[in-house]
PDB file of N, CA and C in Angstrom:
ATOM      1  N   MET A  27     105.357 207.157 117.976  1.00  0.00           N
ATOM      2  CA  MET A  27     105.400 206.966 119.421  1.00  0.00           C
ATOM      3  C   MET A  27     104.065 206.420 119.953  1.00  0.00           C
ATOM      4  N   GLU A  28     102.980 206.942 119.382  1.00  0.00           N
ATOM      5  CA  GLU A  28     101.660 206.479 119.808  1.00  0.00           C
ATOM      6  C   GLU A  28     101.470 205.002 119.470  1.00  0.00           C
ATOM      7  N   ALA A  29     101.960 204.578 118.306  1.00  0.00           N
ATOM      8  CA  ALA A  29     101.843 203.173 117.897  1.00  0.00           C
ATOM      9  C   ALA A  29     102.608 202.277 118.863  1.00  0.00           C
ATOM     10  N   ALA A  30     103.786 202.711 119.289  1.00  0.00           N
ATOM     11  CA  ALA A  30     104.586 201.921 120.236  1.00  0.00           C
ATOM     12  C   ALA A  30     103.877 201.820 121.580  1.00  0.00           C
ATOM     13  N   ARG A  31     103.295 202.909 122.023  1.00  0.00           N
ATOM     14  CA  ARG A  31     102.561 202.913 123.301  1.00  0.00           C
ATOM     15  C   ARG A  31     101.357 201.972 123.223  1.00  0.00           C
ATOM     16  N   ASN A  32     100.650 202.001 122.093  1.00  0.00           N
ATOM     17  CA  ASN A  32      99.496 201.119 121.911  1.00  0.00           C
ATOM     18  C   ASN A  32      99.911 199.654 121.891  1.00  0.00           C
ATOM     19  N   LEU A  33     101.024 199.348 121.215  1.00  0.00           N
ATOM     20  CA  LEU A  33     101.511 197.972 121.171  1.00  0.00           C
ATOM     21  C   LEU A  33     101.917 197.506 122.569  1.00  0.00           C
ATOM     22  N   ALA A  34     102.605 198.349 123.314  1.00  0.00           N
ATOM     23  CA  ALA A  34     102.981 197.986 124.688  1.00  0.00           C
ATOM     24  C   ALA A  34     101.734 197.690 125.518  1.00  0.00           C
ATOM     25  N   HIS A  35     100.699 198.488 125.348  1.00  0.00           N
ATOM     26  CA  HIS A  35      99.437 198.284 126.078  1.00  0.00           C
ATOM     27  C   HIS A  35      98.806 196.935 125.707  1.00  0.00           C
ATOM     28  N   LEU A  36      98.792 196.604 124.426  1.00  0.00           N
ATOM     29  CA  LEU A  36      98.248 195.314 123.984  1.00  0.00           C
ATOM     30  C   LEU A  36      99.024 194.149 124.601  1.00  0.00           C
ATOM     31  N   ILE A  37     100.341 194.272 124.633  1.00  0.00           N
ATOM     32  CA  ILE A  37     101.183 193.206 125.179  1.00  0.00           C
ATOM     33  C   ILE A  37     100.925 193.035 126.679  1.00  0.00           C
ATOM     34  N   VAL A  38     100.869 194.138 127.406  1.00  0.00           N
ATOM     35  CA  VAL A  38     100.589 194.070 128.846  1.00  0.00           C
ATOM     36  C   VAL A  38      99.248 193.382 129.078  1.00  0.00           C
ATOM     37  N   ASN A  39      98.231 193.763 128.320  1.00  0.00           N
ATOM     38  CA  ASN A  39      96.911 193.143 128.485  1.00  0.00           C
ATOM     39  C   ASN A  39      96.961 191.650 128.202  1.00  0.00           C
ATOM     40  N   ASP A  40      97.674 191.240 127.157  1.00  0.00           N
ATOM     41  CA  ASP A  40      97.777 189.825 126.833  1.00  0.00           C
ATOM     42  C   ASP A  40      98.474 189.056 127.951  1.00  0.00           C
ATOM     43  N   LEU A  41      99.538 189.605 128.483  1.00  0.00           N
ATOM     44  CA  LEU A  41     100.253 188.935 129.581  1.00  0.00           C
ATOM     45  C   LEU A  41      99.363 188.823 130.818  1.00  0.00           C
ATOM     46  N   ARG A  42      98.590 189.857 131.093  1.00  0.00           N
ATOM     47  CA  ARG A  42      97.689 189.811 132.258  1.00  0.00           C
ATOM     48  C   ARG A  42      96.580 188.784 132.070  1.00  0.00           C
ATOM     49  N   VAL A  43      96.041 188.672 130.857  1.00  0.00           N
ATOM     50  CA  VAL A  43      95.025 187.655 130.570  1.00  0.00           C
ATOM     51  C   VAL A  43      95.600 186.268 130.829  1.00  0.00           C
ATOM     52  N   ARG A  44      96.891 186.104 130.579  1.00  0.00           N
ATOM     53  CA  ARG A  44      97.566 184.828 130.814  1.00  0.00           C
ATOM     54  C   ARG A  44      97.971 184.659 132.286  1.00  0.00           C
ATOM     55  N   ARG A  45      97.525 185.583 133.134  1.00  0.00           N
ATOM     56  CA  ARG A  45      97.714 185.540 134.597  1.00  0.00           C
ATOM     57  C   ARG A  45      99.136 185.840 135.046  1.00  0.00           C
ATOM     58  N   HIS A  46      99.906 186.569 134.228  1.00  0.00           N
ATOM     59  CA  HIS A  46     101.241 187.003 134.633  1.00  0.00           C
ATOM     60  C   HIS A  46     101.138 188.408 135.229  1.00  0.00           C
ATOM     61  N   ALA A  47     102.092 188.751 136.072  1.00  0.00           N
ATOM     62  CA  ALA A  47     102.195 190.127 136.561  1.00  0.00           C
ATOM     63  C   ALA A  47     102.907 190.923 135.474  1.00  0.00           C
ATOM     64  N   ALA A  48     102.263 191.958 134.948  1.00  0.00           N
ATOM     65  CA  ALA A  48     102.850 192.732 133.851  1.00  0.00           C
ATOM     66  C   ALA A  48     102.443 194.186 133.956  1.00  0.00           C
ATOM     67  N   TRP A  49     103.337 195.062 133.530  1.00  0.00           N
ATOM     68  CA  TRP A  49     103.049 196.488 133.547  1.00  0.00           C
ATOM     69  C   TRP A  49     103.875 197.180 132.479  1.00  0.00           C
ATOM     70  N   SER A  50     103.412 198.361 132.118  1.00  0.00           N
ATOM     71  CA  SER A  50     104.113 199.203 131.159  1.00  0.00           C
ATOM     72  C   SER A  50     105.052 200.112 131.944  1.00  0.00           C
ATOM     73  N   GLN A  51     106.303 200.108 131.555  1.00  0.00           N
ATOM     74  CA  GLN A  51     107.314 200.913 132.234  1.00  0.00           C
ATOM     75  C   GLN A  51     107.514 202.184 131.429  1.00  0.00           C
ATOM     76  N   GLN A  52     107.105 203.304 131.951  1.00  0.00           N
ATOM     77  CA  GLN A  52     107.186 204.549 131.192  1.00  0.00           C
ATOM     78  C   GLN A  52     108.228 205.486 131.786  1.00  0.00           C
ATOM     79  N   THR A  53     109.453 205.005 131.879  1.00  0.00           N
ATOM     80  CA  THR A  53     110.524 205.864 132.381  1.00  0.00           C
ATOM     81  C   THR A  53     110.845 206.911 131.336  1.00  0.00           C
ATOM     82  N   GLY A  54     111.120 208.097 131.792  1.00  0.00           N
ATOM     83  CA  GLY A  54     111.480 209.174 130.880  1.00  0.00           C
ATOM     84  C   GLY A  54     110.303 209.770 130.137  1.00  0.00           C
ATOM     85  N   ALA A  55     109.096 209.361 130.476  1.00  0.00           N
ATOM     86  CA  ALA A  55     107.921 209.876 129.780  1.00  0.00           C
ATOM     87  C   ALA A  55     107.704 211.345 130.121  1.00  0.00           C
ATOM     88  N   ALA A  56     107.175 212.071 129.175  1.00  0.00           N
ATOM     89  CA  ALA A  56     106.925 213.497 129.400  1.00  0.00           C
ATOM     90  C   ALA A  56     105.615 213.681 130.144  1.00  0.00           C
ATOM     91  N   ARG A  57     105.607 214.591 131.076  1.00  0.00           N
ATOM     92  CA  ARG A  57     104.385 214.920 131.804  1.00  0.00           C
ATOM     93  C   ARG A  57     104.312 216.444 131.898  1.00  0.00           C
ATOM     94  N   ARG A  58     103.224 216.988 131.366  1.00  0.00           N
ATOM     95  CA  ARG A  58     103.021 218.439 131.368  1.00  0.00           C
ATOM     96  C   ARG A  58     104.220 219.191 130.791  1.00  0.00           C
ATOM     97  N   GLY A  59     104.750 218.649 129.711  1.00  0.00           N
ATOM     98  CA  GLY A  59     105.842 219.337 129.032  1.00  0.00           C
ATOM     99  C   GLY A  59     107.211 219.158 129.654  1.00  0.00           C
ATOM    100  N   ARG A  60     107.297 218.485 130.790  1.00  0.00           N
ATOM    101  CA  ARG A  60     108.598 218.256 131.437  1.00  0.00           C
ATOM    102  C   ARG A  60     108.983 216.802 131.272  1.00  0.00           C
ATOM    103  N   ARG A  61     110.254 216.575 131.192  1.00  0.00           N
ATOM    104  CA  ARG A  61     110.754 215.208 131.083  1.00  0.00           C
ATOM    105  C   ARG A  61     110.944 214.662 132.495  1.00  0.00           C
ATOM    106  N   LEU A  62     110.424 213.469 132.740  1.00  0.00           N
ATOM    107  CA  LEU A  62     110.586 212.831 134.046  1.00  0.00           C
ATOM    108  C   LEU A  62     111.941 212.137 134.098  1.00  0.00           C
ATOM    109  N   PRO A  63     112.609 212.122 135.224  1.00  0.00           N
ATOM    110  CA  PRO A  63     113.909 211.452 135.308  1.00  0.00           C
ATOM    111  C   PRO A  63     113.756 209.945 135.159  1.00  0.00           C
ATOM    112  N   GLN A  64     114.746 209.331 134.526  1.00  0.00           N
ATOM    113  CA  GLN A  64     114.740 207.878 134.405  1.00  0.00           C
ATOM    114  C   GLN A  64     115.416 207.276 135.615  1.00  0.00           C
ATOM    115  N   LYS A  65     114.712 206.361 136.274  1.00  0.00           N
ATOM    116  CA  LYS A  65     115.273 205.712 137.453  1.00  0.00           C
ATOM    117  C   LYS A  65     116.277 204.647 137.058  1.00  0.00           C
ATOM    118  N   SER A  66     116.030 204.006 135.941  1.00  0.00           N
ATOM    119  CA  SER A  66     116.925 202.962 135.477  1.00  0.00           C
ATOM    120  C   SER A  66     117.092 203.113 133.973  1.00  0.00           C
ATOM    121  N   GLN A  67     118.226 203.581 133.546  1.00  0.00           N
ATOM    122  CA  GLN A  67     118.487 203.775 132.128  1.00  0.00           C
ATOM    123  C   GLN A  67     118.339 202.459 131.372  1.00  0.00           C
ATOM    124  N   GLY A  68     117.613 202.484 130.285  1.00  0.00           N
ATOM    125  CA  GLY A  68     117.533 201.339 129.403  1.00  0.00           C
ATOM    126  C   GLY A  68     116.439 200.339 129.694  1.00  0.00           C
ATOM    127  N   ILE A  69     115.679 200.514 130.785  1.00  0.00           N
ATOM    128  CA  ILE A  69     114.631 199.538 131.108  1.00  0.00           C
ATOM    129  C   ILE A  69     113.612 199.478 129.971  1.00  0.00           C
ATOM    130  N   ALA A  70     113.105 198.287 129.684  1.00  0.00           N
ATOM    131  CA  ALA A  70     112.216 198.079 128.540  1.00  0.00           C
ATOM    132  C   ALA A  70     110.823 198.651 128.769  1.00  0.00           C
ATOM    133  N   ASP A  71     110.058 198.700 127.684  1.00  0.00           N
ATOM    134  CA  ASP A  71     108.719 199.284 127.723  1.00  0.00           C
ATOM    135  C   ASP A  71     107.722 198.448 128.516  1.00  0.00           C
ATOM    136  N   VAL A  72     107.883 197.126 128.478  1.00  0.00           N
ATOM    137  CA  VAL A  72     106.995 196.211 129.198  1.00  0.00           C
ATOM    138  C   VAL A  72     107.845 195.349 130.117  1.00  0.00           C
ATOM    139  N   VAL A  73     107.409 195.216 131.350  1.00  0.00           N
ATOM    140  CA  VAL A  73     108.100 194.373 132.339  1.00  0.00           C
ATOM    141  C   VAL A  73     107.072 193.381 132.876  1.00  0.00           C
ATOM    142  N   ALA A  74     107.517 192.124 133.027  1.00  0.00           N
ATOM    143  CA  ALA A  74     106.598 191.097 133.519  1.00  0.00           C
ATOM    144  C   ALA A  74     107.355 190.064 134.345  1.00  0.00           C
ATOM    145  N   VAL A  75     106.613 189.437 135.251  1.00  0.00           N
ATOM    146  CA  VAL A  75     107.091 188.259 135.978  1.00  0.00           C
ATOM    147  C   VAL A  75     106.137 187.148 135.588  1.00  0.00           C
ATOM    148  N   LEU A  76     106.691 186.098 134.976  1.00  0.00           N
ATOM    149  CA  LEU A  76     105.871 185.046 134.390  1.00  0.00           C
ATOM    150  C   LEU A  76     105.621 183.916 135.367  1.00  0.00           C
ATOM    151  N   LYS A  77     104.338 183.574 135.511  1.00  0.00           N
ATOM    152  CA  LYS A  77     103.923 182.475 136.376  1.00  0.00           C
ATOM    153  C   LYS A  77     104.118 181.168 135.627  1.00  0.00           C
ATOM    154  N   PRO A  78     104.268 180.073 136.269  1.00  0.00           N
ATOM    155  CA  PRO A  78     104.323 179.905 137.719  1.00  0.00           C
ATOM    156  C   PRO A  78     105.731 179.945 138.281  1.00  0.00           C
ATOM    157  N   VAL A  79     106.739 180.139 137.430  1.00  0.00           N
ATOM    158  CA  VAL A  79     108.120 179.987 137.893  1.00  0.00           C
ATOM    159  C   VAL A  79     108.830 181.294 138.214  1.00  0.00           C
ATOM    160  N   GLY A  80     108.206 182.428 137.964  1.00  0.00           N
ATOM    161  CA  GLY A  80     108.810 183.705 138.318  1.00  0.00           C
ATOM    162  C   GLY A  80     109.886 184.186 137.374  1.00  0.00           C
ATOM    163  N   VAL A  81     109.805 183.818 136.101  1.00  0.00           N
ATOM    164  CA  VAL A  81     110.785 184.276 135.120  1.00  0.00           C
ATOM    165  C   VAL A  81     110.569 185.758 134.845  1.00  0.00           C
ATOM    166  N   HIS A  82     111.668 186.518 134.858  1.00  0.00           N
ATOM    167  CA  HIS A  82     111.621 187.952 134.572  1.00  0.00           C
ATOM    168  C   HIS A  82     111.674 188.155 133.060  1.00  0.00           C
ATOM    169  N   LEU A  83     110.710 188.905 132.515  1.00  0.00           N
ATOM    170  CA  LEU A  83     110.643 189.195 131.086  1.00  0.00           C
ATOM    171  C   LEU A  83     110.552 190.698 130.886  1.00  0.00           C
ATOM    172  N   GLU A  84     111.353 191.209 129.958  1.00  0.00           N
ATOM    173  CA  GLU A  84     111.215 192.599 129.540  1.00  0.00           C
ATOM    174  C   GLU A  84     111.056 192.621 128.029  1.00  0.00           C
ATOM    175  N   ILE A  85     110.197 193.511 127.556  1.00  0.00           N
ATOM    176  CA  ILE A  85     109.928 193.625 126.130  1.00  0.00           C
ATOM    177  C   ILE A  85     110.116 195.078 125.706  1.00  0.00           C
ATOM    178  N   GLU A  86     111.046 195.289 124.797  1.00  0.00           N
ATOM    179  CA  GLU A  86     111.289 196.609 124.222  1.00  0.00           C
ATOM    180  C   GLU A  86     110.505 196.697 122.924  1.00  0.00           C
ATOM    181  N   VAL A  87     109.679 197.729 122.792  1.00  0.00           N
ATOM    182  CA  VAL A  87     108.881 197.925 121.589  1.00  0.00           C
ATOM    183  C   VAL A  87     109.616 198.892 120.670  1.00  0.00           C
ATOM    184  N   LYS A  88     109.917 198.422 119.459  1.00  0.00           N
ATOM    185  CA  LYS A  88     110.592 199.243 118.451  1.00  0.00           C
ATOM    186  C   LYS A  88     109.840 199.088 117.147  1.00  0.00           C
ATOM    187  N   ILE A  89     109.290 200.179 116.654  1.00  0.00           N
ATOM    188  CA  ILE A  89     108.489 200.147 115.432  1.00  0.00           C
ATOM    189  C   ILE A  89     109.186 200.989 114.358  1.00  0.00           C
ATOM    190  N   GLY A  90     109.191 200.467 113.143  1.00  0.00           N
ATOM    191  CA  GLY A  90     109.781 201.201 112.025  1.00  0.00           C
ATOM    192  C   GLY A  90     111.290 201.304 112.156  1.00  0.00           C
ATOM    193  N   ASP A  91     111.803 202.516 112.013  1.00  0.00           N
ATOM    194  CA  ASP A  91     113.250 202.755 112.046  1.00  0.00           C
ATOM    195  C   ASP A  91     113.799 202.975 113.455  1.00  0.00           C
ATOM    196  N   ASP A  92     112.947 202.860 114.454  1.00  0.00           N
ATOM    197  CA  ASP A  92     113.376 203.071 115.840  1.00  0.00           C
ATOM    198  C   ASP A  92     114.411 202.007 116.223  1.00  0.00           C
ATOM    199  N   THR A  93     115.502 202.427 116.839  1.00  0.00           N
ATOM    200  CA  THR A  93     116.567 201.495 117.223  1.00  0.00           C
ATOM    201  C   THR A  93     116.867 201.617 118.711  1.00  0.00           C
ATOM    202  N   MET A  94     117.546 200.608 119.223  1.00  0.00           N
ATOM    203  CA  MET A  94     117.903 200.589 120.649  1.00  0.00           C
ATOM    204  C   MET A  94     119.026 201.592 120.926  1.00  0.00           C
ATOM    205  N   ARG A  95     118.906 202.292 122.041  1.00  0.00           N
ATOM    206  CA  ARG A  95     119.966 203.181 122.519  1.00  0.00           C
ATOM    207  C   ARG A  95     121.028 202.342 123.229  1.00  0.00           C
ATOM    208  N   PRO A  96     122.237 202.864 123.379  1.00  0.00           N
ATOM    209  CA  PRO A  96     123.286 202.116 124.083  1.00  0.00           C
ATOM    210  C   PRO A  96     122.871 201.674 125.485  1.00  0.00           C
ATOM    211  N   SER A  97     122.127 202.517 126.207  1.00  0.00           N
ATOM    212  CA  SER A  97     121.687 202.133 127.558  1.00  0.00           C
ATOM    213  C   SER A  97     120.700 200.963 127.494  1.00  0.00           C
ATOM    214  N   GLN A  98     119.880 200.896 126.449  1.00  0.00           N
ATOM    215  CA  GLN A  98     118.939 199.789 126.302  1.00  0.00           C
ATOM    216  C   GLN A  98     119.666 198.490 125.954  1.00  0.00           C
ATOM    217  N   ILE A  99     120.691 198.592 125.124  1.00  0.00           N
ATOM    218  CA  ILE A  99     121.484 197.414 124.766  1.00  0.00           C
ATOM    219  C   ILE A  99     122.192 196.867 126.005  1.00  0.00           C
ATOM    220  N   ALA A 100     122.759 197.758 126.814  1.00  0.00           N
ATOM    221  CA  ALA A 100     123.439 197.334 128.043  1.00  0.00           C
ATOM    222  C   ALA A 100     122.456 196.688 129.013  1.00  0.00           C
ATOM    223  N   HIS A 101     121.267 197.273 129.140  1.00  0.00           N
ATOM    224  CA  HIS A 101     120.247 196.730 130.053  1.00  0.00           C
ATOM    225  C   HIS A 101     119.797 195.345 129.582  1.00  0.00           C
ATOM    226  N   LYS A 102     119.615 195.174 128.273  1.00  0.00           N
ATOM    227  CA  LYS A 102     119.241 193.874 127.702  1.00  0.00           C
ATOM    228  C   LYS A 102     120.277 192.823 128.091  1.00  0.00           C
ATOM    229  N   GLY A 103     121.551 193.162 127.960  1.00  0.00           N
ATOM    230  CA  GLY A 103     122.616 192.235 128.338  1.00  0.00           C
ATOM    231  C   GLY A 103     122.574 191.881 129.812  1.00  0.00           C
ATOM    232  N   ALA A 104     122.294 192.875 130.658  1.00  0.00           N
ATOM    233  CA  ALA A 104     122.237 192.631 132.103  1.00  0.00           C
ATOM    234  C   ALA A 104     121.082 191.696 132.456  1.00  0.00           C
ATOM    235  N   ILE A 105     119.924 191.902 131.839  1.00  0.00           N
ATOM    236  CA  ILE A 105     118.763 191.048 132.100  1.00  0.00           C
ATOM    237  C   ILE A 105     119.063 189.616 131.688  1.00  0.00           C
ATOM    238  N   GLU A 106     119.590 189.445 130.487  1.00  0.00           N
ATOM    239  CA  GLU A 106     119.859 188.102 129.974  1.00  0.00           C
ATOM    240  C   GLU A 106     120.968 187.400 130.744  1.00  0.00           C
ATOM    241  N   SER A 107     121.999 188.136 131.163  1.00  0.00           N
ATOM    242  CA  SER A 107     123.077 187.493 131.913  1.00  0.00           C
ATOM    243  C   SER A 107     122.633 187.081 133.313  1.00  0.00           C
ATOM    244  N   ALA A 108     121.544 187.687 133.810  1.00  0.00           N
ATOM    245  CA  ALA A 108     120.999 187.316 135.118  1.00  0.00           C
ATOM    246  C   ALA A 108     119.948 186.209 135.004  1.00  0.00           C
ATOM    247  N   GLY A 109     119.729 185.694 133.791  1.00  0.00           N
ATOM    248  CA  GLY A 109     118.772 184.608 133.606  1.00  0.00           C
ATOM    249  C   GLY A 109     117.392 185.048 133.163  1.00  0.00           C
ATOM    250  N   GLY A 110     117.208 186.342 132.948  1.00  0.00           N
ATOM    251  CA  GLY A 110     115.922 186.840 132.484  1.00  0.00           C
ATOM    252  C   GLY A 110     115.802 186.762 130.974  1.00  0.00           C
ATOM    253  N   ILE A 111     114.654 187.178 130.488  1.00  0.00           N
ATOM    254  CA  ILE A 111     114.368 187.167 129.060  1.00  0.00           C
ATOM    255  C   ILE A 111     114.130 188.604 128.619  1.00  0.00           C
ATOM    256  N   HIS A 112     114.688 188.968 127.475  1.00  0.00           N
ATOM    257  CA  HIS A 112     114.502 190.315 126.925  1.00  0.00           C
ATOM    258  C   HIS A 112     114.214 190.183 125.441  1.00  0.00           C
ATOM    259  N   TRP A 113     113.052 190.688 125.017  1.00  0.00           N
ATOM    260  CA  TRP A 113     112.671 190.639 123.607  1.00  0.00           C
ATOM    261  C   TRP A 113     112.585 192.047 123.049  1.00  0.00           C
ATOM    262  N   ILE A 114     112.816 192.158 121.753  1.00  0.00           N
ATOM    263  CA  ILE A 114     112.592 193.395 121.010  1.00  0.00           C
ATOM    264  C   ILE A 114     111.527 193.067 119.970  1.00  0.00           C
ATOM    265  N   VAL A 115     110.392 193.726 120.046  1.00  0.00           N
ATOM    266  CA  VAL A 115     109.284 193.415 119.145  1.00  0.00           C
ATOM    267  C   VAL A 115     108.799 194.669 118.428  1.00  0.00           C
ATOM    268  N   GLY A 116     108.300 194.451 117.214  1.00  0.00           N
ATOM    269  CA  GLY A 116     107.755 195.551 116.428  1.00  0.00           C
ATOM    270  C   GLY A 116     106.306 195.346 116.051  1.00  0.00           C
ATOM    271  N   SER A 117     105.750 194.189 116.450  1.00  0.00           N
ATOM    272  CA  SER A 117     104.345 193.917 116.157  1.00  0.00           C
ATOM    273  C   SER A 117     103.785 192.948 117.196  1.00  0.00           C
ATOM    274  N   PHE A 118     102.471 192.966 117.319  1.00  0.00           N
ATOM    275  CA  PHE A 118     101.821 192.051 118.244  1.00  0.00           C
ATOM    276  C   PHE A 118     101.992 190.617 117.774  1.00  0.00           C
ATOM    277  N   GLU A 119     101.979 190.403 116.474  1.00  0.00           N
ATOM    278  CA  GLU A 119     102.144 189.063 115.919  1.00  0.00           C
ATOM    279  C   GLU A 119     103.514 188.487 116.289  1.00  0.00           C
ATOM    280  N   TYR A 120     104.551 189.314 116.204  1.00  0.00           N
ATOM    281  CA  TYR A 120     105.892 188.830 116.544  1.00  0.00           C
ATOM    282  C   TYR A 120     105.995 188.519 118.042  1.00  0.00           C
ATOM    283  N   TYR A 121     105.391 189.377 118.874  1.00  0.00           N
ATOM    284  CA  TYR A 121     105.345 189.095 120.310  1.00  0.00           C
ATOM    285  C   TYR A 121     104.693 187.731 120.557  1.00  0.00           C
ATOM    286  N   ARG A 122     103.529 187.474 119.909  1.00  0.00           N
ATOM    287  CA  ARG A 122     102.820 186.194 120.105  1.00  0.00           C
ATOM    288  C   ARG A 122     103.675 185.013 119.652  1.00  0.00           C
ATOM    289  N   GLU A 123     104.406 185.192 118.556  1.00  0.00           N
ATOM    290  CA  GLU A 123     105.301 184.135 118.083  1.00  0.00           C
ATOM    291  C   GLU A 123     106.383 183.824 119.126  1.00  0.00           C
ATOM    292  N   LEU A 124     106.983 184.865 119.683  1.00  0.00           N
ATOM    293  CA  LEU A 124     108.008 184.658 120.715  1.00  0.00           C
ATOM    294  C   LEU A 124     107.414 184.011 121.960  1.00  0.00           C
ATOM    295  N   TYR A 125     106.204 184.436 122.345  1.00  0.00           N
ATOM    296  CA  TYR A 125     105.569 183.857 123.523  1.00  0.00           C
ATOM    297  C   TYR A 125     105.282 182.369 123.306  1.00  0.00           C
ATOM    298  N   GLU A 126     104.788 182.024 122.122  1.00  0.00           N
ATOM    299  CA  GLU A 126     104.513 180.615 121.828  1.00  0.00           C
ATOM    300  C   GLU A 126     105.796 179.782 121.867  1.00  0.00           C
ATOM    301  N   ARG A 127     106.874 180.335 121.343  1.00  0.00           N
ATOM    302  CA  ARG A 127     108.164 179.629 121.408  1.00  0.00           C
ATOM    303  C   ARG A 127     108.592 179.431 122.860  1.00  0.00           C
ATOM    304  N   LEU A 128     108.367 180.441 123.689  1.00  0.00           N
ATOM    305  CA  LEU A 128     108.728 180.346 125.099  1.00  0.00           C
ATOM    306  C   LEU A 128     107.910 179.253 125.781  1.00  0.00           C
ATOM    307  N   GLU A 129     106.618 179.196 125.518  1.00  0.00           N
ATOM    308  CA  GLU A 129     105.778 178.149 126.098  1.00  0.00           C
ATOM    309  C   GLU A 129     106.256 176.768 125.664  1.00  0.00           C
ATOM    310  N   MET A 130     106.589 176.624 124.407  1.00  0.00           N
ATOM    311  CA  MET A 130     107.020 175.332 123.881  1.00  0.00           C
ATOM    312  C   MET A 130     108.389 174.916 124.428  1.00  0.00           C
ATOM    313  N   SER A 131     109.191 175.888 124.841  1.00  0.00           N
ATOM    314  CA  SER A 131     110.532 175.580 125.341  1.00  0.00           C
ATOM    315  C   SER A 131     110.484 174.876 126.707  1.00  0.00           C
ATOM    316  N   GLY A 132     109.355 174.986 127.407  1.00  0.00           N
ATOM    317  CA  GLY A 132     109.232 174.389 128.731  1.00  0.00           C
ATOM    318  C   GLY A 132     109.777 175.263 129.846  1.00  0.00           C
ATOM    319  N   ARG A 133     110.265 176.452 129.504  1.00  0.00           N
ATOM    320  CA  ARG A 133     110.855 177.338 130.518  1.00  0.00           C
ATOM    321  C   ARG A 133     109.833 177.844 131.537  1.00  0.00           C
ATOM    322  N   LEU A 134     108.570 177.802 131.189  1.00  0.00           N
ATOM    323  CA  LEU A 134     107.526 178.272 132.116  1.00  0.00           C
ATOM    324  C   LEU A 134     106.985 177.144 132.983  1.00  0.00           C
ATOM    325  N   ASN A 135     107.493 175.958 132.809  1.00  0.00           N
ATOM    326  CA  ASN A 135     107.036 174.807 133.593  1.00  0.00           C
ATOM    327  C   ASN A 135     107.867 174.664 134.856  1.00  0.00           C
ATOM    328  N   PRO A 136     107.205 174.478 136.003  1.00  0.00           N
ATOM    329  CA  PRO A 136     107.971 174.257 137.236  1.00  0.00           C
ATOM    330  C   PRO A 136     108.739 172.943 137.122  1.00  0.00           C
ATOM    331  N   LYS A 137     109.898 172.937 137.718  1.00  0.00           N
ATOM    332  CA  LYS A 137     110.739 171.725 137.664  1.00  0.00           C
ATOM    333  C   LYS A 137     110.363 170.744 138.728  1.00  0.00           C
TER     334      LYS A 137
END
């Protein structure tokens, strides 16, 4: 769990360096031994709005044998069907590869 949290932090920092609005979404995180309620089931670990075109990006961090829950799979489908981007990453290198592909696709260029 700590490795996933650290990876999410690295990704958020990288997106911010690239001047995107990005934050770590910690729904359901434990605080003082209590579980916090989830406002939106399935929301990814990292949420961003990519400049300059305002593309919505969510990144789910899954390391090792960790798998997506049904609520996360449903949320991924909802994001993608609305025109957003949803990635599942297990390493910073894979995130960078996906980001480079996104830049090369021209999707971040204003029309």
